[in-house]
Coordinates of C-alpha atoms in Angstrom, one line a residue:
M982 CA 25.9 -62.7 -4.3
I983 CA 28.5 -61.4 -1.7
G984 CA 31.0 -60.7 -4.4
Q985 CA 28.5 -58.9 -6.4
T986 CA 27.5 -56.8 -3.5
K987 CA 31.0 -55.7 -2.9
K988 CA 31.3 -54.9 -6.5
I989 CA 28.3 -52.6 -6.2
L990 CA 29.5 -51.0 -3.0
L991 CA 32.9 -50.4 -4.6
T992 CA 31.3 -48.7 -7.7
V993 CA 29.1 -46.6 -5.6
L994 CA 32.1 -45.4 -3.4
I995 CA 34.2 -44.7 -6.3
A996 CA 31.5 -42.7 -8.1
T997 CA 30.6 -40.8 -4.9
L998 CA 34.3 -39.8 -4.4
V999 CA 34.5 -38.5 -8.0
L1000 CA 31.2 -36.6 -8.0
T1001 CA 31.3 -35.1 -4.4
P1002 CA 33.9 -32.5 -5.3
I1003 CA 32.2 -31.5 -8.4
A1004 CA 28.7 -31.3 -6.6
F1005 CA 30.3 -29.3 -3.7
V1006 CA 32.0 -26.8 -5.8
S1007 CA 28.7 -26.4 -7.9
L1008 CA 26.8 -25.9 -4.8
I1009 CA 29.2 -23.2 -3.4
Y1010 CA 28.9 -21.4 -7.1
W1011 CA 25.2 -21.6 -7.0
M1012 CA 25.0 -20.2 -3.5
V1013 CA 27.3 -17.3 -4.1
A1014 CA 25.5 -16.6 -7.5
T1015 CA 22.2 -16.5 -5.6
A1016 CA 23.5 -14.3 -2.9
S1017 CA 25.2 -12.0 -5.4
T1018 CA 22.1 -11.7 -7.5
E1019 CA 19.7 -11.0 -4.6
G1020 CA 22.1 -9.1 -2.4
S1021 CA 23.3 -6.7 -5.1
D1022 CA 19.7 -5.6 -5.8
W1023 CA 20.2 -2.7 -3.3
L1024 CA 23.1 -1.4 -5.4
V1025 CA 21.2 -1.7 -8.8
T1026 CA 17.9 -0.1 -7.5
K1027 CA 19.7 2.7 -5.5
H1028 CA 22.6 3.7 -7.7
F1029 CA 22.4 2.0 -11.2
D1030 CA 18.7 1.7 -12.1
P1031 CA 16.3 3.3 -9.6
S1032 CA 13.2 2.4 -11.9
S1033 CA 13.8 -1.2 -11.2
A1034 CA 12.7 -0.7 -7.6
G1035 CA 9.0 -0.8 -8.4
F1036 CA 7.1 2.4 -7.7
L1037 CA 10.6 3.8 -6.9
M1038 CA 10.3 3.2 -3.1
S1039 CA 14.1 2.7 -3.0
V1040 CA 14.9 6.0 -4.6
Q1041 CA 16.9 8.3 -2.3
D1042 CA 18.4 11.8 -2.8
D1043 CA 21.9 10.1 -2.4
S1044 CA 21.3 7.8 -5.3
W1045 CA 24.1 8.2 -7.7
A1046 CA 21.8 8.1 -10.8
V1047 CA 19.7 10.8 -9.2
T1048 CA 22.7 12.9 -8.2
L1049 CA 24.0 13.0 -11.7
A1050 CA 20.7 14.2 -12.9
T1051 CA 20.6 17.2 -10.6
P1052 CA 21.4 20.8 -11.9
E1053 CA 23.8 21.3 -9.0
F1054 CA 25.9 18.5 -10.3
A1055 CA 26.3 20.1 -13.7
T1056 CA 27.7 23.3 -11.9
L1057 CA 30.6 21.4 -10.3
S1058 CA 34.1 21.4 -11.7
E1059 CA 35.4 18.0 -13.1
K1060 CA 37.6 17.7 -10.1
E1061 CA 34.7 18.1 -7.7
R1062 CA 32.7 15.6 -9.8
L1063 CA 35.4 13.1 -9.5
A1064 CA 35.8 13.6 -5.8
L1065 CA 32.1 13.0 -5.3
A1066 CA 32.2 9.9 -7.4
K1067 CA 35.2 8.6 -5.3
D1068 CA 33.3 9.3 -2.0
T1069 CA 30.1 7.5 -3.3
F1070 CA 32.2 4.6 -4.4
N1071 CA 33.9 4.4 -1.1
G1072 CA 30.6 4.4 0.6
V1073 CA 29.2 1.3 -1.3
W1074 CA 32.4 -0.7 -1.7
S1075 CA 32.3 -2.3 1.9
M1076 CA 29.0 -4.0 0.8
A1077 CA 29.6 -4.4 -2.9
E1078 CA 32.7 -6.3 -2.3
G1079 CA 30.9 -9.2 -0.6
Y1080 CA 28.5 -9.6 -3.6
G1081 CA 31.3 -10.2 -6.2
Y1082 CA 31.9 -6.9 -7.7
V1083 CA 35.4 -6.2 -8.9
K1084 CA 36.7 -3.1 -7.2
S1085 CA 38.6 -1.6 -10.1
E1086 CA 35.6 -2.0 -12.4
L1087 CA 33.1 -0.6 -10.0
E1088 CA 35.3 2.5 -9.2
Q1089 CA 36.0 3.1 -12.8
W1090 CA 32.2 3.1 -13.5
F1091 CA 31.6 5.8 -11.0
M1092 CA 34.4 7.9 -12.3
D1093 CA 33.4 7.4 -16.0
T1094 CA 29.7 8.4 -15.2
A1095 CA 30.9 11.4 -13.4
K1096 CA 32.9 12.5 -16.4
N1097 CA 30.4 11.6 -19.1
F1098 CA 27.1 12.5 -17.1
S1099 CA 25.9 14.7 -19.9
S1100 CA 25.9 11.9 -22.5
Y1101 CA 23.2 9.9 -20.7
P1102 CA 19.5 10.6 -21.1
I1103 CA 17.5 11.9 -18.2
K1104 CA 14.5 9.9 -17.3
K1105 CA 11.5 10.8 -15.1
A1106 CA 9.4 8.4 -13.2
K1107 CA 6.6 8.5 -10.7
L1108 CA 7.1 8.0 -7.0
M1109 CA 4.4 6.7 -4.6
N1110 CA 3.0 10.2 -3.6
N1111 CA 2.5 10.8 -7.4
S1112 CA 5.5 13.3 -7.6
F1113 CA 8.4 12.7 -9.9
M1114 CA 12.1 11.7 -9.5
T1115 CA 14.5 12.4 -12.2
F1116 CA 17.7 10.3 -12.8
L1117 CA 20.1 9.3 -15.5
E1118 CA 19.4 6.2 -17.4
F1119 CA 22.5 4.2 -18.0
T1120 CA 22.9 1.6 -20.8
S1121 CA 22.7 -1.9 -19.5
G1122 CA 26.0 -2.9 -21.0
S1123 CA 27.8 -0.2 -19.1
I1124 CA 26.6 -1.3 -15.7
P1125 CA 29.1 -3.3 -13.7
K1126 CA 28.3 -7.0 -13.0
P1127 CA 29.3 -9.1 -10.1
N1128 CA 32.1 -11.6 -10.9
I1129 CA 30.7 -14.8 -9.4
L1130 CA 33.8 -17.1 -10.5
A1131 CA 36.2 -14.7 -8.9
T1132 CA 34.4 -14.7 -5.5
V1133 CA 34.2 -18.5 -5.5
L1134 CA 37.9 -18.7 -6.2
K1135 CA 38.6 -16.1 -3.5
M1136 CA 36.6 -18.3 -1.0
F1137 CA 38.8 -21.3 -1.7
T1138 CA 42.1 -19.4 -1.8
S1139 CA 41.8 -17.0 1.1
N1140 CA 40.9 -17.1 4.8
S1141 CA 37.3 -17.3 3.9
V1142 CA 37.8 -21.1 3.7
S1143 CA 36.7 -21.1 7.4
A1144 CA 33.3 -19.8 6.1
I1145 CA 32.9 -22.9 3.8
L1146 CA 33.2 -25.4 6.7
P1147 CA 29.6 -24.7 8.2
I1148 CA 28.3 -24.9 4.6
F1149 CA 30.1 -28.3 4.1
L1150 CA 28.7 -29.6 7.6
W1151 CA 25.1 -28.4 7.2
V1152 CA 24.6 -28.7 3.4
A1153 CA 27.3 -30.7 1.7
I1154 CA 27.2 -33.8 4.1
P1155 CA 23.4 -34.4 3.5
A1156 CA 24.1 -33.8 -0.2
I1157 CA 26.8 -36.4 -0.2
V1158 CA 24.5 -39.0 1.5
L1159 CA 21.9 -38.1 -1.2
L1160 CA 24.5 -38.6 -3.9
F1161 CA 25.6 -41.9 -2.5
L1162 CA 22.0 -43.1 -2.2
L1163 CA 21.3 -42.0 -6.0
V1164 CA 24.5 -43.7 -7.3
G1165 CA 23.6 -46.8 -5.2
V1166 CA 20.0 -46.9 -6.6
A1167 CA 21.3 -46.6 -10.1
S1168 CA 23.7 -49.5 -9.5
V1169 CA 20.8 -51.5 -8.1
F1170 CA 18.7 -51.2 -11.1
L1171 CA 21.6 -51.8 -13.5
T1172 CA 22.7 -55.0 -11.7
K1173 CA 20.9 -58.0 -13.3
E1174 CA 21.9 -60.4 -10.7
L1175 CA 19.9 -58.8 -7.8
P1176 CA 16.5 -60.2 -7.2
V1177 CA 13.5 -58.2 -8.4
L1178 CA 12.2 -57.8 -4.9
Y1179 CA 15.1 -55.7 -3.9
K1180 CA 14.6 -53.6 -6.8
I1181 CA 10.8 -53.1 -6.1
I1182 CA 11.7 -52.2 -2.4
V1183 CA 14.2 -49.5 -3.6
A1184 CA 11.7 -48.3 -6.1
G1185 CA 9.2 -47.9 -3.4
L1186 CA 11.6 -45.9 -1.2
I1187 CA 12.3 -43.6 -4.1
V1188 CA 8.6 -42.9 -4.6
A1189 CA 8.1 -42.2 -1.0
M1190 CA 11.1 -39.7 -1.0
V1191 CA 9.8 -38.0 -4.1
F1192 CA 6.4 -37.6 -2.6
E1193 CA 7.7 -36.3 0.7
G1194 CA 9.8 -33.6 -1.4
W1195 CA 6.7 -32.7 -3.4
L1196 CA 4.7 -32.1 -0.2
I1197 CA 7.4 -30.0 1.2
K1198 CA 7.5 -27.9 -1.9
V1199 CA 3.6 -27.5 -1.9
V1200 CA 3.5 -26.4 1.8
S1201 CA 6.5 -23.9 1.3
S1202 CA 5.0 -22.4 -1.9
K1203 CA 1.9 -21.3 -0.2
K1204 CA 1.1 -17.6 -0.7
I1205 CA 2.0 -15.3 2.2
I1206 CA -1.3 -13.9 3.4
P1207 CA -2.0 -11.1 5.9
S1208 CA -4.2 -11.6 9.0
G1209 CA -7.5 -13.1 8.1
F1210 CA -9.2 -10.8 10.7
F1211 CA -11.3 -7.8 9.8
N1212 CA -13.2 -5.8 12.3
V1213 CA -14.4 -2.3 13.0
F1214 CA -14.4 -1.8 16.7
T1215 CA -16.1 1.0 18.7
F1216 CA -15.4 2.0 22.3
G1217 CA -17.9 4.6 23.8
D1218 CA -18.5 7.7 21.6
N1219 CA -14.8 8.8 21.3
Y1220 CA -12.9 5.7 19.8
V1221 CA -13.2 3.7 16.6
S1222 CA -10.7 1.4 15.1
A1223 CA -10.7 -0.7 12.0
T1224 CA -8.2 -3.6 11.1
G1225 CA -8.0 -5.5 7.8
T1226 CA -6.4 -5.6 4.4
W1227 CA -6.8 -3.0 1.6
R1228 CA -8.2 -4.5 -1.7
G1229 CA -8.7 -2.7 -5.0
V1230 CA -12.4 -2.3 -6.1
N1231 CA -12.3 -0.9 -9.7
Q1232 CA -8.4 -1.5 -10.5
K1233 CA -5.5 -3.5 -9.2
I1234 CA -3.7 -2.5 -6.0
A1235 CA 0.0 -2.2 -6.1
Y1236 CA 0.7 -4.4 -3.2
P1237 CA -2.2 -6.9 -2.5
V1238 CA -0.4 -8.5 0.5
N1239 CA -0.9 -5.7 3.1
A1240 CA -2.3 -5.3 6.5
A1241 CA -3.7 -2.0 7.9
K1242 CA -5.0 -0.6 11.3
I1243 CA -6.9 2.7 11.6
E1244 CA -7.5 4.3 15.1
C1245 CA -9.8 7.4 15.3
F1246 CA -10.2 9.6 18.2
K1247 CA -13.1 12.0 18.2
D1248 CA -11.9 14.4 20.8
Q1249 CA -8.7 14.9 18.8
R1250 CA -10.4 15.0 15.4
I1251 CA -7.8 12.6 14.0
C1252 CA -7.5 9.1 12.5
R1253 CA -4.1 7.4 12.6
E1254 CA -3.3 4.6 10.0
A1255 CA -0.5 2.1 10.2
N1256 CA 0.0 0.1 7.0
A1257 CA 2.4 -2.7 6.3
E1258 CA 2.8 -3.8 2.6
L1259 CA 4.9 -6.7 1.1
A1260 CA 6.6 -5.9 -2.2
D1261 CA 8.3 -9.1 -3.4
S1262 CA 10.5 -9.9 -0.5
A1263 CA 10.7 -6.3 1.0
L1264 CA 8.3 -5.3 3.8
M1265 CA 7.4 -1.7 3.8
V1266 CA 5.7 0.1 6.6
N1267 CA 4.3 3.5 6.8
T1268 CA 1.9 5.7 8.9
T1269 CA -0.6 8.3 8.0
E1270 CA -2.4 10.9 10.0
W1271 CA -5.8 11.9 8.8
Q1272 CA -7.8 14.9 9.8
I1273 CA -11.5 14.0 10.4
T1274 CA -14.1 16.0 8.5
S1275 CA -17.2 14.6 10.2
W1276 CA -18.2 12.1 12.9
D1277 CA -21.8 11.2 13.5
D1278 CA -23.6 8.2 15.0
K1279 CA -23.1 6.1 11.9
E1280 CA -19.8 6.9 10.3
I1281 CA -16.6 8.9 10.2
T1282 CA -15.7 10.8 7.0
I1283 CA -12.2 12.0 6.1
D1284 CA -11.6 14.5 3.1
H1285 CA -8.0 15.0 2.4
Q1286 CA -6.4 16.9 -0.6
S1287 CA -2.8 16.5 -1.7
K1288 CA -1.0 18.1 -4.5
C1289 CA -2.1 15.5 -7.1
N1290 CA -5.4 14.1 -5.8
T1291 CA -8.2 14.2 -3.3
T1292 CA -8.9 11.3 -1.0
K1293 CA -12.3 10.6 0.7
M1294 CA -12.3 7.8 3.4
V1295 CA -15.5 6.5 5.0
I1296 CA -15.5 4.3 8.2
N1297 CA -19.0 3.1 8.6
F1298 CA -18.9 1.6 12.1
K1299 CA -22.7 0.7 11.9
D1300 CA -22.4 -1.4 8.8
K1301 CA -18.7 -2.5 9.5
A1302 CA -17.3 -1.1 6.3
V1303 CA -14.3 0.9 5.4
T1304 CA -13.9 2.5 1.9
Q1305 CA -11.5 4.9 0.3
I1306 CA -11.9 6.8 -2.9
R1307 CA -8.9 8.6 -4.5
T1308 CA -9.7 11.1 -7.3
P1309 CA -7.1 13.0 -9.4
I1310 CA -7.3 16.7 -9.2
D1311 CA -8.5 18.3 -12.5
P1312 CA -6.5 19.9 -14.0
Q1313 CA -3.5 17.8 -13.1
P1314 CA -0.2 19.6 -12.2
E1315 CA 2.7 18.8 -14.7
D1316 CA 4.5 16.7 -12.2
C1317 CA 1.6 14.4 -11.4
M1318 CA 0.5 11.3 -13.1
A1319 CA -2.6 10.5 -11.0
G1320 CA -4.9 11.6 -13.9
K1321 CA -3.7 8.8 -16.1
E1322 CA -4.9 6.2 -13.6
G1323 CA -8.3 7.8 -12.9
K1324 CA -10.4 7.3 -9.8
F1325 CA -9.2 4.5 -7.5
I1326 CA -11.4 2.8 -5.1
T1327 CA -10.3 0.5 -2.3
E1328 CA -12.0 -1.3 0.5
M1329 CA -10.9 -3.0 3.7
V1330 CA -11.6 -6.7 3.9
D1331 CA -10.1 -9.6 5.7
G1332 CA -6.8 -11.1 4.4
F1333 CA -8.1 -14.4 3.4
E1334 CA -10.8 -12.9 1.3
A1335 CA -8.3 -10.4 -0.4
I1336 CA -5.9 -13.0 -1.4
Y1337 CA -8.0 -16.3 -1.9
G1338 CA -11.7 -15.1 -2.3
K1339 CA -11.3 -13.2 -5.4
K1340 CA -8.8 -12.6 -8.1
F1341 CA -5.6 -11.5 -6.6
G1342 CA -5.8 -8.0 -5.5
V1343 CA -9.0 -7.2 -7.5
K1344 CA -12.6 -7.6 -6.6
K1345 CA -14.7 -9.1 -9.4

């Protein structure tokens, strides 16, 4: 039995020593690939493909795709266009380098698009305020991609090795222990000489570990929800506040995970709204100041008109209800798209009801 145990331990040790470098390099590659994919999103949504930002919240005037589509760019000489491309590249390279982009390829792409800007189609897309942003649409094959393998090799062949040590200490060592355990378990089950009781104990430990991992996954995968608190609060005759989550009534709301607070002051004839919205992993915060149309002993009414639509908000502090109705202006200006969506009604509720009580983002 002792000889058999030594043989098992030797097999486990050799297998672990062989598999550990492979597992570690694979782990580093996966981490770099994940960081490159997620981290380079800013470059894609800002300069390469603004339409991928979702409602174009990331589109800015200095976006390269937007710059190339402006009439002013077409009036520049080729030398001026290339100089602008060079400046734009220099501005993004310090961050792009860390995400695995190749300097020569990325710089050449900026230069080529500056030279051949007229060959790309101009695309128009809607912004959150229902206005439009024009930008060039590049073919996916021409857009630079991060070189993950080169980044990994650079980490192992440069001074960046010091950055790998914390990863090894905090991630790789537990992974090696787990790998050692897995190889050991396999050896136990493949060794016929060991008593069945030992195999049953090992199997029980494996089931317990898998169950614990499943519980961790379930807990960590819970939806992020805003505060479950909804309230309309009044203080005297001059102040009313409402706190909760906006939910679509007649159609889907863009960002179901949101939290809003409205404060109204009668003497100022103003309501101020602060709103936080979660779009994927990005948190967006904005504020709006509304002019009060009427304020009586039951409710506050706000009527607001923008270029593309009219908004009517009613804060009923007697019935504890807040609703907002956005109606497209008829006829619609050419640069608006609100008419295609039609009337949009939202209401303020508590976060738990908005996320769990009904269909996600929509009231049944």
